[in-house]
mmCIF file of C-alpha atoms in Angstrom:
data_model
loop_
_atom_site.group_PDB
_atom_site.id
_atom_site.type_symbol
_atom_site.label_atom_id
_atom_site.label_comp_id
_atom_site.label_asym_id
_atom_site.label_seq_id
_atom_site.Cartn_x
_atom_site.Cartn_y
_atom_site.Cartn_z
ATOM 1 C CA UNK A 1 0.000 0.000 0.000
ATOM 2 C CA UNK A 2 1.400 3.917 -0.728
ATOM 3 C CA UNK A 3 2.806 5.204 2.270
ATOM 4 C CA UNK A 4 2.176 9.070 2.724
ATOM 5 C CA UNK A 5 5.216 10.838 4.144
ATOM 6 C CA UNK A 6 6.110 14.628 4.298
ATOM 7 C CA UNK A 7 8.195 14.018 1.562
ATOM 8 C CA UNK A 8 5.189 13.447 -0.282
ATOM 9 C CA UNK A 9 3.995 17.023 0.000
ATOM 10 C CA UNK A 10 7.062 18.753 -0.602
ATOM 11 C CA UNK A 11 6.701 20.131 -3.757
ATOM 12 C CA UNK A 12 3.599 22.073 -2.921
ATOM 13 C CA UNK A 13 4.315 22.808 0.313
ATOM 14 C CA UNK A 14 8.194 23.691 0.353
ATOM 15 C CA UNK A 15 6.761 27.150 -1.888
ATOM 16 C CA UNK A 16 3.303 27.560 0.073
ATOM 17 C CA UNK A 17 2.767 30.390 2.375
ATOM 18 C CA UNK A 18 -0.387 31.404 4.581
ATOM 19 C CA UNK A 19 -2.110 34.802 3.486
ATOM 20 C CA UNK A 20 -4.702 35.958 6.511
ATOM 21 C CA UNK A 21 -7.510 37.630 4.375
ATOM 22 C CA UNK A 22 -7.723 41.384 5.240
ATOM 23 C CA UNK A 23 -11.458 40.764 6.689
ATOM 24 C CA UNK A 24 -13.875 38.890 9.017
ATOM 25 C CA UNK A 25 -16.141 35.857 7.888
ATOM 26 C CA UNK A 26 -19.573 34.899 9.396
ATOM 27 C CA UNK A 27 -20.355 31.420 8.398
ATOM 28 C CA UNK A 28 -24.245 31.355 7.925
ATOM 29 C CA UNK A 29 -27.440 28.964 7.333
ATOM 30 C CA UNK A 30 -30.269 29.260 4.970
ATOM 31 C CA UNK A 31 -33.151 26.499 5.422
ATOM 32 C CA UNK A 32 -33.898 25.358 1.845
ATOM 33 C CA UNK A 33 -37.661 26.119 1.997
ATOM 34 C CA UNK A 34 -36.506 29.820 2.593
ATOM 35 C CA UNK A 35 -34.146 29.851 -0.613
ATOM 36 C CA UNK A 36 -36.766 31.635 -2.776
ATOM 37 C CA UNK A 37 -36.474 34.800 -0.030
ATOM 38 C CA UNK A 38 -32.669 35.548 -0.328
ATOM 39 C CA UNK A 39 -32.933 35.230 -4.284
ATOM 40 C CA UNK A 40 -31.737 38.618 -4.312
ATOM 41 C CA UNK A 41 -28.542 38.958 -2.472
ATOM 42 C CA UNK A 42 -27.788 35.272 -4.043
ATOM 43 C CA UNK A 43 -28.289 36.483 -7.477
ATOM 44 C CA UNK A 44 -25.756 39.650 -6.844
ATOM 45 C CA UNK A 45 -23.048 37.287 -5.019
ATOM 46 C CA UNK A 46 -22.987 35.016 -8.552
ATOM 47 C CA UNK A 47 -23.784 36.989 -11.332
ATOM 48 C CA UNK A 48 -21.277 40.017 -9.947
ATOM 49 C CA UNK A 49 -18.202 38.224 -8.349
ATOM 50 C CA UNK A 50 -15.360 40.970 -7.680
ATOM 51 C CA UNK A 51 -11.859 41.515 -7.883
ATOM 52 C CA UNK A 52 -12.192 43.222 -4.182
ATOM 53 C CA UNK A 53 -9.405 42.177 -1.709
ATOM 54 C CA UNK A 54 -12.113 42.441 1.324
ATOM 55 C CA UNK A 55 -14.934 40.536 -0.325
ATOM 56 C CA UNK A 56 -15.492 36.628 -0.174
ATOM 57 C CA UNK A 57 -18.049 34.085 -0.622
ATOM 58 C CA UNK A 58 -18.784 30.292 -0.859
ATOM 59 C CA UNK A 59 -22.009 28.837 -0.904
ATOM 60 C CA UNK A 60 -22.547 24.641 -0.401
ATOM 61 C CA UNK A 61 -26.013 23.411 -0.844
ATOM 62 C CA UNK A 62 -26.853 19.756 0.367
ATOM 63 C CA UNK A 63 -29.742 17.866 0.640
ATOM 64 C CA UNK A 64 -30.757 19.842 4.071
ATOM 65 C CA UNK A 65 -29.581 22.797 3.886
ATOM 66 C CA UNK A 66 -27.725 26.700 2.118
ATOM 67 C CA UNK A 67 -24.688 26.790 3.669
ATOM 68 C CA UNK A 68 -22.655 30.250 3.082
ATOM 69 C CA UNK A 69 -19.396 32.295 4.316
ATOM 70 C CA UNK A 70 -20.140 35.646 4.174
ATOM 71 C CA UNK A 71 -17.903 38.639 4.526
ATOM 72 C CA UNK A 72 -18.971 41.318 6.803
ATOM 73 C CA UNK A 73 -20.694 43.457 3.786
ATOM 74 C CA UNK A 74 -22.194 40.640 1.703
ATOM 75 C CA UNK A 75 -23.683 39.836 5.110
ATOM 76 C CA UNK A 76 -25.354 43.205 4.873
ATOM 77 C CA UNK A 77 -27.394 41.635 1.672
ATOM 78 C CA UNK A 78 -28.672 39.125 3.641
ATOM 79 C CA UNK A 79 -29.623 41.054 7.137
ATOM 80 C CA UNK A 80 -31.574 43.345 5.467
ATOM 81 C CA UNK A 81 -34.227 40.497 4.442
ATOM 82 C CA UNK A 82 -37.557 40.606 6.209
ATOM 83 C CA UNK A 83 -40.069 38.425 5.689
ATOM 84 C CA UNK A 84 -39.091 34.388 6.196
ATOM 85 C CA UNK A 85 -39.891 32.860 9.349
ATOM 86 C CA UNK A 86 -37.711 32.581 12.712
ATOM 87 C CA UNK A 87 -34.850 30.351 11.834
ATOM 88 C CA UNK A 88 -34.780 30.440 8.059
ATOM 89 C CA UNK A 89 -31.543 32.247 8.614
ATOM 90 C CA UNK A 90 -29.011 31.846 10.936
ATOM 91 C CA UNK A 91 -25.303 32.439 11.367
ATOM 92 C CA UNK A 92 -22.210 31.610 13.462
ATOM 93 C CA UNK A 93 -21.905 33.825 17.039
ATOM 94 C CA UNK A 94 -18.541 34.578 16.358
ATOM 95 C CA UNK A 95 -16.416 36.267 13.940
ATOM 96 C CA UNK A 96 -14.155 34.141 11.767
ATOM 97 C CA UNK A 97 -10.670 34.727 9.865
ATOM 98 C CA UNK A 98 -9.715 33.265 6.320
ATOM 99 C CA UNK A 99 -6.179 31.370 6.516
ATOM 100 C CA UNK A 100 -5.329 31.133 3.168
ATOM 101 C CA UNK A 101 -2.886 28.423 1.680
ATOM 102 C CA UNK A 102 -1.087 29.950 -1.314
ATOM 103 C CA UNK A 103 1.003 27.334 -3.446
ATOM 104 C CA UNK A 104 2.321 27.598 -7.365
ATOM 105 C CA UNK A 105 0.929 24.452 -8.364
ATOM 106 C CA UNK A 106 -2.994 23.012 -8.328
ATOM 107 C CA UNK A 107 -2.930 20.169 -5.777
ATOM 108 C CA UNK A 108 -6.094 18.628 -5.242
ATOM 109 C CA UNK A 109 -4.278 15.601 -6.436
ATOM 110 C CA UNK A 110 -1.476 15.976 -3.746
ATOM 111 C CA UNK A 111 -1.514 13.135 -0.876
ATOM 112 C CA UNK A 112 -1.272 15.176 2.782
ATOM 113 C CA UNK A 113 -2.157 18.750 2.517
ATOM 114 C CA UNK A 114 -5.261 18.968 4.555
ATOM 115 C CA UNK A 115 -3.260 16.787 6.815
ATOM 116 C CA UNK A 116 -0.643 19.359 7.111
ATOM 117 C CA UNK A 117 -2.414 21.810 7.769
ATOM 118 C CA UNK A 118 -4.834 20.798 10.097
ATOM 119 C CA UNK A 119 -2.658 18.139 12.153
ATOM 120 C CA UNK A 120 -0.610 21.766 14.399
ATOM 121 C CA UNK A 121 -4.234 22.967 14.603
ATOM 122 C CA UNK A 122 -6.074 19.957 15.917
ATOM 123 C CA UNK A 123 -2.332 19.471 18.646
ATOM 124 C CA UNK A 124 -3.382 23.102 19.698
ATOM 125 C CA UNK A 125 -6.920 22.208 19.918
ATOM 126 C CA UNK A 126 -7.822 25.251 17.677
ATOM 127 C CA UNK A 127 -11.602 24.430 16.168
ATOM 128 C CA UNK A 128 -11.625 24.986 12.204
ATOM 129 C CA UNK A 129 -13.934 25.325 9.513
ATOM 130 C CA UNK A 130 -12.300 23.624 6.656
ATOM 131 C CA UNK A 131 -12.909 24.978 2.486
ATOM 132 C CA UNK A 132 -10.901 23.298 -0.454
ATOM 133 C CA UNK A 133 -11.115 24.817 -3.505
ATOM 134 C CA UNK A 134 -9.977 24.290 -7.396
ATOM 135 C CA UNK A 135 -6.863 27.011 -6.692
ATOM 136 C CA UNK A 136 -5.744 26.435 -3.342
ATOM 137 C CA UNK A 137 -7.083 25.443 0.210
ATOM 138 C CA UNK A 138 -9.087 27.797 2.987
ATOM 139 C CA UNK A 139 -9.080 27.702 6.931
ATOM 140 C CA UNK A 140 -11.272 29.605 8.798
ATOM 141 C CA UNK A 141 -10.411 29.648 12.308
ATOM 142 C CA UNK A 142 -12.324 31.901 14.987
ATOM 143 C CA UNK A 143 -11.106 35.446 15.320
ATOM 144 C CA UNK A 144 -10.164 35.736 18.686
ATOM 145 C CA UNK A 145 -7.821 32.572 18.107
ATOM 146 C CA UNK A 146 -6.240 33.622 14.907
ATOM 147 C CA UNK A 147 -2.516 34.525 15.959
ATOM 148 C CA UNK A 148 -2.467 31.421 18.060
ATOM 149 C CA UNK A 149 -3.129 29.675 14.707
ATOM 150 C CA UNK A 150 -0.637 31.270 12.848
ATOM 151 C CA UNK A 151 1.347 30.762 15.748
ATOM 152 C CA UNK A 152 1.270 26.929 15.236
ATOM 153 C CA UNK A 153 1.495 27.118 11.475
ATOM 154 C CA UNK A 154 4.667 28.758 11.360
ATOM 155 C CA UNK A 155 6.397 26.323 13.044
ATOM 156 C CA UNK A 156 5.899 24.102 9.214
ATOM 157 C CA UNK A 157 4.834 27.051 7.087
ATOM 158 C CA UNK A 158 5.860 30.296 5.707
ATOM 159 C CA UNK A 159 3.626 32.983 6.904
ATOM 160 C CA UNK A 160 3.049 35.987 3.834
ATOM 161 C CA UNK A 161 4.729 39.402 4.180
ATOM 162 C CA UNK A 162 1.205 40.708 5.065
ATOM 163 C CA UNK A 163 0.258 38.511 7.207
ATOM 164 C CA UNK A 164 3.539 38.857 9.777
ATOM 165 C CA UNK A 165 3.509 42.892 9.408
ATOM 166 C CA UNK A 166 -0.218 42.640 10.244
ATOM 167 C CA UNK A 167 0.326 39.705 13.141
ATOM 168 C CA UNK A 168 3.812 40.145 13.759
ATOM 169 C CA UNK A 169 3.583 41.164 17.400
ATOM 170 C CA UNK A 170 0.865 39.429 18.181
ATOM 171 C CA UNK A 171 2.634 36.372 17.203
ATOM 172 C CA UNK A 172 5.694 37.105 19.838
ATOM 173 C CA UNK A 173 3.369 36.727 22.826
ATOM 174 C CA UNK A 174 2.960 32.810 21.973
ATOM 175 C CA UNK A 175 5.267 30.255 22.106
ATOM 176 C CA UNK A 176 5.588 27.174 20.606
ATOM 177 C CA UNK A 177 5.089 25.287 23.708
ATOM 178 C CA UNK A 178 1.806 27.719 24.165
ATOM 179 C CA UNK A 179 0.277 27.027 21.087
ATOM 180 C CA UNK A 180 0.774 23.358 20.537
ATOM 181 C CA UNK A 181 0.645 20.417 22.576
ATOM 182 C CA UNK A 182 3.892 18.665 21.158
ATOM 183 C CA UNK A 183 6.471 21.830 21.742
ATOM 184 C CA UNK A 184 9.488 20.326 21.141
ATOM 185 C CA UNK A 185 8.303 18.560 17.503
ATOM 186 C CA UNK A 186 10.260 19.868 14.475
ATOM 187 C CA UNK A 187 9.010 21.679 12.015
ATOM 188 C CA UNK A 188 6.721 19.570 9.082
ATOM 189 C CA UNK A 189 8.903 19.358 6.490
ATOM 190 C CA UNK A 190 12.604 18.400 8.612
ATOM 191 C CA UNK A 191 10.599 15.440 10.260
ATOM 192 C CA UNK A 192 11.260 11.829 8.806
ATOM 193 C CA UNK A 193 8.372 9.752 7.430
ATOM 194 C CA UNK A 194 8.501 7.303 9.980
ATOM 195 C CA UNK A 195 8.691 10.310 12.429
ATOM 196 C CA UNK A 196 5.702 11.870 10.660
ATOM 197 C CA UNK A 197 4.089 8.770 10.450
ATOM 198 C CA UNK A 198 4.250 7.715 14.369
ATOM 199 C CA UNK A 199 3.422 11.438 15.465
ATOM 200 C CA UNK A 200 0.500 11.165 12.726
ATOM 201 C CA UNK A 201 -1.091 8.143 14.290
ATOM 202 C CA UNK A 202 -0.722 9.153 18.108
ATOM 203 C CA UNK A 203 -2.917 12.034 17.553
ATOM 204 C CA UNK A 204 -4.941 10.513 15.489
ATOM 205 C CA UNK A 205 -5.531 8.355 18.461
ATOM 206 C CA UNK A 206 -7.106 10.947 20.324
ATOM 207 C CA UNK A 207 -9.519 12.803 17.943
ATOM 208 C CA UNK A 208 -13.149 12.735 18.013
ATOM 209 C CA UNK A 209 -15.413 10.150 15.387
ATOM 210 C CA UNK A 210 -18.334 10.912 13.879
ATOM 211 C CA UNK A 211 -20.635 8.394 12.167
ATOM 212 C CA UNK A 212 -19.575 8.483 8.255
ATOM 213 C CA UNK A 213 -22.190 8.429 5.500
ATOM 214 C CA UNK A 214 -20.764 7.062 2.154
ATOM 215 C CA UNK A 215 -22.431 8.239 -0.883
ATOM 216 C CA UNK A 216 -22.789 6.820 -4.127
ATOM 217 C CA UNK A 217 -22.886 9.761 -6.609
ATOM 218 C CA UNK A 218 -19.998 10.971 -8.544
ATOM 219 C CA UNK A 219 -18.949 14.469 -8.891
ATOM 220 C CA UNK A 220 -16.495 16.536 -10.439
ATOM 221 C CA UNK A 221 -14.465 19.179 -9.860
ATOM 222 C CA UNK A 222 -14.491 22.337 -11.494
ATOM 223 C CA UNK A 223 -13.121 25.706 -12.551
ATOM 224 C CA UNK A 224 -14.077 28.779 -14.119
ATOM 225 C CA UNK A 225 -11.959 32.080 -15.000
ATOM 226 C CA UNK A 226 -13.958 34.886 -13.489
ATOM 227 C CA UNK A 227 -13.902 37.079 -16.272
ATOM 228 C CA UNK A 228 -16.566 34.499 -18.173
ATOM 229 C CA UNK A 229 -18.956 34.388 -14.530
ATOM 230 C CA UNK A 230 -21.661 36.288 -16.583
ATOM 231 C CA UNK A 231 -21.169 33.300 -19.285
ATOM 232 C CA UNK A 232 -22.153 30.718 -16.954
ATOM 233 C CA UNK A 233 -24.059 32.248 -14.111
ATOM 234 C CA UNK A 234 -27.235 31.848 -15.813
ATOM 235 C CA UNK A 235 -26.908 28.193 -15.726
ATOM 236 C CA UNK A 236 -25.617 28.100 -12.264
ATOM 237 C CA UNK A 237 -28.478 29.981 -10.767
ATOM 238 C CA UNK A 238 -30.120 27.733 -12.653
ATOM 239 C CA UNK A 239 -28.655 24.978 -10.573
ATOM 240 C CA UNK A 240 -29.358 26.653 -7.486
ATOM 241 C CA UNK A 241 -33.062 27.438 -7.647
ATOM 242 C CA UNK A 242 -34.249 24.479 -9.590
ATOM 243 C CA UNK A 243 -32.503 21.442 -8.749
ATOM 244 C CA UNK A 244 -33.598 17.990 -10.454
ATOM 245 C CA UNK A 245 -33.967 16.377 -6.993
ATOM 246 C CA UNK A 246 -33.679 16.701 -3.200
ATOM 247 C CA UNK A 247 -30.139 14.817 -2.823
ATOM 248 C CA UNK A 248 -27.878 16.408 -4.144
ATOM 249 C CA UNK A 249 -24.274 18.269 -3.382
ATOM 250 C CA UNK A 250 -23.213 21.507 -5.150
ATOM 251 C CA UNK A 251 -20.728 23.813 -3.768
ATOM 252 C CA UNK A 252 -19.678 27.405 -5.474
ATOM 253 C CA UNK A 253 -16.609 29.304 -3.739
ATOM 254 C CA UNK A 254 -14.630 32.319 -5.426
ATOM 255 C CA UNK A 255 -11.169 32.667 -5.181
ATOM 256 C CA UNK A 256 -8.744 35.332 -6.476
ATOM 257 C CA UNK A 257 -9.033 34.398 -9.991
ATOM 258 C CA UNK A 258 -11.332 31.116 -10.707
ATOM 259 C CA UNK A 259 -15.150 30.254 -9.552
ATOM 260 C CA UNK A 260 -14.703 26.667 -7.892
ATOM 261 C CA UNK A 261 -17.432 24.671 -8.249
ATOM 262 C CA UNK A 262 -18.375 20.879 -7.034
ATOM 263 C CA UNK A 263 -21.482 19.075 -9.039
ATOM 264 C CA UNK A 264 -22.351 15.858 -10.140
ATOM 265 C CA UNK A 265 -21.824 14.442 -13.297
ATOM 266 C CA UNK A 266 -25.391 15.595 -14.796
ATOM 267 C CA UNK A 267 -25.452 19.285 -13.278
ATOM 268 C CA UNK A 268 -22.099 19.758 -15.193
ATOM 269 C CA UNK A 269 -23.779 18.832 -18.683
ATOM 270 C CA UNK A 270 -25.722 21.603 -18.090
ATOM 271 C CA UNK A 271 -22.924 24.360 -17.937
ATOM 272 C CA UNK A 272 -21.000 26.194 -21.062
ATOM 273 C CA UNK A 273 -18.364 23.428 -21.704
ATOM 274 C CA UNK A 274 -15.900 25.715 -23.283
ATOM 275 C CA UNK A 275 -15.731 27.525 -20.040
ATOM 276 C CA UNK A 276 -15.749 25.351 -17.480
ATOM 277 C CA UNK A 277 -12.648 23.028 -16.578
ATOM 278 C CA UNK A 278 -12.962 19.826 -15.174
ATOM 279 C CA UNK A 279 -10.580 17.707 -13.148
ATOM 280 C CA UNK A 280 -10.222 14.160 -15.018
ATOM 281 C CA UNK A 281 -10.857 12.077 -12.007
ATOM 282 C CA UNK A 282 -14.652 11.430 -10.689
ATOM 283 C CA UNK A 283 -14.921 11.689 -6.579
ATOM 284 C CA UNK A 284 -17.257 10.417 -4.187
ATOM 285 C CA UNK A 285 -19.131 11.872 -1.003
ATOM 286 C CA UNK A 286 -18.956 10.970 2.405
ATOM 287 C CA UNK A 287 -20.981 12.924 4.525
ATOM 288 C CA UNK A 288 -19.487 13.591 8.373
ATOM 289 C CA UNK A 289 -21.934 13.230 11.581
ATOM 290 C CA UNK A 290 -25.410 12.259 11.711
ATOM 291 C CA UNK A 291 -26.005 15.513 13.385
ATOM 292 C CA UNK A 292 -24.966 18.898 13.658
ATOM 293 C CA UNK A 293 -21.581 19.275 14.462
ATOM 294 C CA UNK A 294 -21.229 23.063 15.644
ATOM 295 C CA UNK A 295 -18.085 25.215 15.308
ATOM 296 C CA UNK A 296 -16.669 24.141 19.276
ATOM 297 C CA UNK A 297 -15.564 20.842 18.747
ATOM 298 C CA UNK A 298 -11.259 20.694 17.288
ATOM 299 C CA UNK A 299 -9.921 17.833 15.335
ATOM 300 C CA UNK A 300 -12.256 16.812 13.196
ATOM 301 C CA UNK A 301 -10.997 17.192 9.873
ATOM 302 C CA UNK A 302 -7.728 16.124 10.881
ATOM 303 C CA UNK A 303 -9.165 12.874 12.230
ATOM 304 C CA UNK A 304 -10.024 12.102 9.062
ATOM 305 C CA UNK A 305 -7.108 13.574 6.914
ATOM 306 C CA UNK A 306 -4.455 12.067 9.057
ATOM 307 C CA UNK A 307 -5.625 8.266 8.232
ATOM 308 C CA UNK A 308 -6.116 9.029 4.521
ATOM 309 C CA UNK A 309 -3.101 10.711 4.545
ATOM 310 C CA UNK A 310 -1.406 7.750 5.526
ATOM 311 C CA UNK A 311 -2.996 5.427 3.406
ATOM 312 C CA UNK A 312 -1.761 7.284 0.360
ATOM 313 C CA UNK A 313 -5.446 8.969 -0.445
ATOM 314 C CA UNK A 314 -5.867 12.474 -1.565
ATOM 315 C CA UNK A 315 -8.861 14.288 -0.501
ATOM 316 C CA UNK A 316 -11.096 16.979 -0.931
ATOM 317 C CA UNK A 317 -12.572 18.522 2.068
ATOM 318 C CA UNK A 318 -16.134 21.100 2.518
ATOM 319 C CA UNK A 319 -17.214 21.988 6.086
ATOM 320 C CA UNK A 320 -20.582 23.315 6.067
ATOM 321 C CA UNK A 321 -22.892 24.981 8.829
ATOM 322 C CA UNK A 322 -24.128 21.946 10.100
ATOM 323 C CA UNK A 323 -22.169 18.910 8.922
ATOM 324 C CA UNK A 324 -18.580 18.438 7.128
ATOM 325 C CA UNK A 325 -18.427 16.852 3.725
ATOM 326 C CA UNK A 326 -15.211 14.556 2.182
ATOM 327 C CA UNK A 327 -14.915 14.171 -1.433
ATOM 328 C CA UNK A 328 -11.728 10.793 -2.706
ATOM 329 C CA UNK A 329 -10.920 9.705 -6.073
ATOM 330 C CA UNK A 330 -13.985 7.180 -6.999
ATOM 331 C CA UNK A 331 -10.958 4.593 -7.344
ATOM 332 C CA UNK A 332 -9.581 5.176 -3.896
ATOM 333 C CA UNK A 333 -13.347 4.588 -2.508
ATOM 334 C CA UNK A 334 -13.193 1.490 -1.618
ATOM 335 C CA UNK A 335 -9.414 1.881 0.053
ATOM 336 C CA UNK A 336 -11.191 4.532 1.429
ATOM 337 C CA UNK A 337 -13.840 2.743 3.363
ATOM 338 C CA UNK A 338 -11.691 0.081 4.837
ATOM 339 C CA UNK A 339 -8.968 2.474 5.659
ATOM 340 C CA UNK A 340 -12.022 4.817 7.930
ATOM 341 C CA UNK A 341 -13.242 1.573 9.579
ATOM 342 C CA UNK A 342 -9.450 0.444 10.554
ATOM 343 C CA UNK A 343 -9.482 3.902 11.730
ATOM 344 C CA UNK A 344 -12.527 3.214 14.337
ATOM 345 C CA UNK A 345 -14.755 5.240 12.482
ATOM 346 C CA UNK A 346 -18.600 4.104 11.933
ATOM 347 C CA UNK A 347 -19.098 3.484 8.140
ATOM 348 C CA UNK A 348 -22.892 3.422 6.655
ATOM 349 C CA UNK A 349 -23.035 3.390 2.489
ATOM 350 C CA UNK A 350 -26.104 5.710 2.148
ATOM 351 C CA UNK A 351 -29.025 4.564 0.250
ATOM 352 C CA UNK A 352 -29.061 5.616 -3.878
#
């Protein structure tokens, strides 16, 4: 079986920085019988996405529910609905910052980045909401925790020349042994495989499991240059408002550049194909928790990257407002399965 080392990850990671975005998140919650009341604001985040430095959104709509990460002035958009009923919209208590993994090279193919990244924060016990993307990956991590993150991070990753004028001294007052449990571990990338791989599995060890849900619909991966949003925007409202059926997984995030976008195979039929670009591979869902999870609880991406990670399986990894969603390579499913369930986890393959 592939082993995953740090090695394995060096080539994206050796040249990846961390970028905090210049703004504060709110991660929110639209009930999907409420959808047709925050038309408007939806329609002006996807048919006007903007080069602005202070302006992001993702939206991931599942079977249950809109899930959305809102800066603080789309947020406005959405506030200053009146109408639905108690509950149709809701939104995290707290304030969240945008961690921002910047690397030359696509690598949603690459074995061990969500590992990486998420391993120093789960030690620290630092809860994240988790966003992969087409371009590059996202961490959201609350604000009032956000130089203890980059705190952690350092220790494997370069930090941006923004982001250590902005958190420079704020960074000083922690230590290493402050923010993280192991303070005398080396930094990521000096640490042998077998090192990596015996650290790896002790924490694992000790991170929560939630009941897995194993989906049987494949879905692909997508990209689209934001200068041709008006092109396709038609067809992805399209998507949003009128869906063929109730299950279903669709996720739209803008990054610097590109529209990322996650659909199955018969959604993406129905976009512009000379506009859209589409990973080769097909992936599969597995859905995390049979409840909601909250934003509290630490370690629960990582107790899922860290296993995959060292079985050799790349990943793909949405949190949402009320559950978290993993995407493998359809031929890694299976691996995948058996690889969870040697991990302790509780694996159910959902009903077609």
């Amino acid at each position: 079986m592939e082993q995953w080392s740090a090695s394995g990850t060096d080539n994206v990671l050796e040249q990846a920085h961390i970028t905090v975005l210049p703004f504060r998140t709110y991660i929110c919650r639209i009930s999907l019988d409420a959808l047709s009341s925050y038309a408007v604001p939806l329609l002006h985040q996807v048919l006007n996405p903007e080069h602005d430095s202070n302006r992001f959104f993702s939206m991931t709509v599942t079977e249950t529910e809109i899930s959305l990460i809102l800066d603080e002035k789309s947020m406005e958009g959405f506030c200053e609905i009146k109408g639905p009923a108690e509950g149709a919209f809701q939104t995290s208590s707290s304030h969240w910052r945008i961690l921002q993994l910047d690397y030359s090279a696509p690598g949603i193919n690459a074995v061990g980045i969500v590992q990486s990244l998420t391993l120093p924060l789960a030690r620290a016990n630092i809860s994240i909401f988790y966003l992969s993307t087409h371009e590059t990956e996202f961490v959201l991590v609350p604000d009032t925790q956000v130089a203890e993150a980059l705190a952690v991070l350092k220790e494997s990753f370069k930090l941006s020349e923004e982001t250590l004028a902005d958190f420079g001294d704020r960074l000083s007052a922690f230590t290493l042994g402050d923010a993280a449990l192991d303070g005398g571990a080396a930094p990521l990338l000096q640490r042998s495989p077998a090192t990596m791989r015996r650290e790896s599995a002790e924490v694992s060890a000790l991170l929560p499991r939630h009941p897995l849900s194993f989906h049987t619909e494949r879905l692909q991966l997508c990209s689209v240059r934001k200068e041709h949003a008006d092109i396709v925007g038609t067809a992805l409202l399209r998507l949003i408002f009128f869906p063929r059926s109730g299950r279903r997984f669709f996720s739209y995030s803008e990054t610097d550049y590109e529209l990322s976008i996650v659909l199955d195979e018969e959604d993406r039929a129905t976009l512009p194909q000379d506009f859209v670009r589409s990973s080769s591979d097909r992936w599969q869902l597995i859905k995390v928790g049979d409840g909601d999870l909250g934003f509290s609880e630490s370690g629960i991406v990582c107790s899922l990257a860290t296993p995959l990670a060292l079985a050799g399986i790349s990943m793909f990894y949405v949190s949402t407002f009320s559950h978290d969603f993993v995407m493998v390579q359809q031929e890694r499913f299976e691996n995948t399965i058996k690889t969870l369930e040697a991990a302790k986890f509780d694996c159910r393959v959902a009903k077609s």
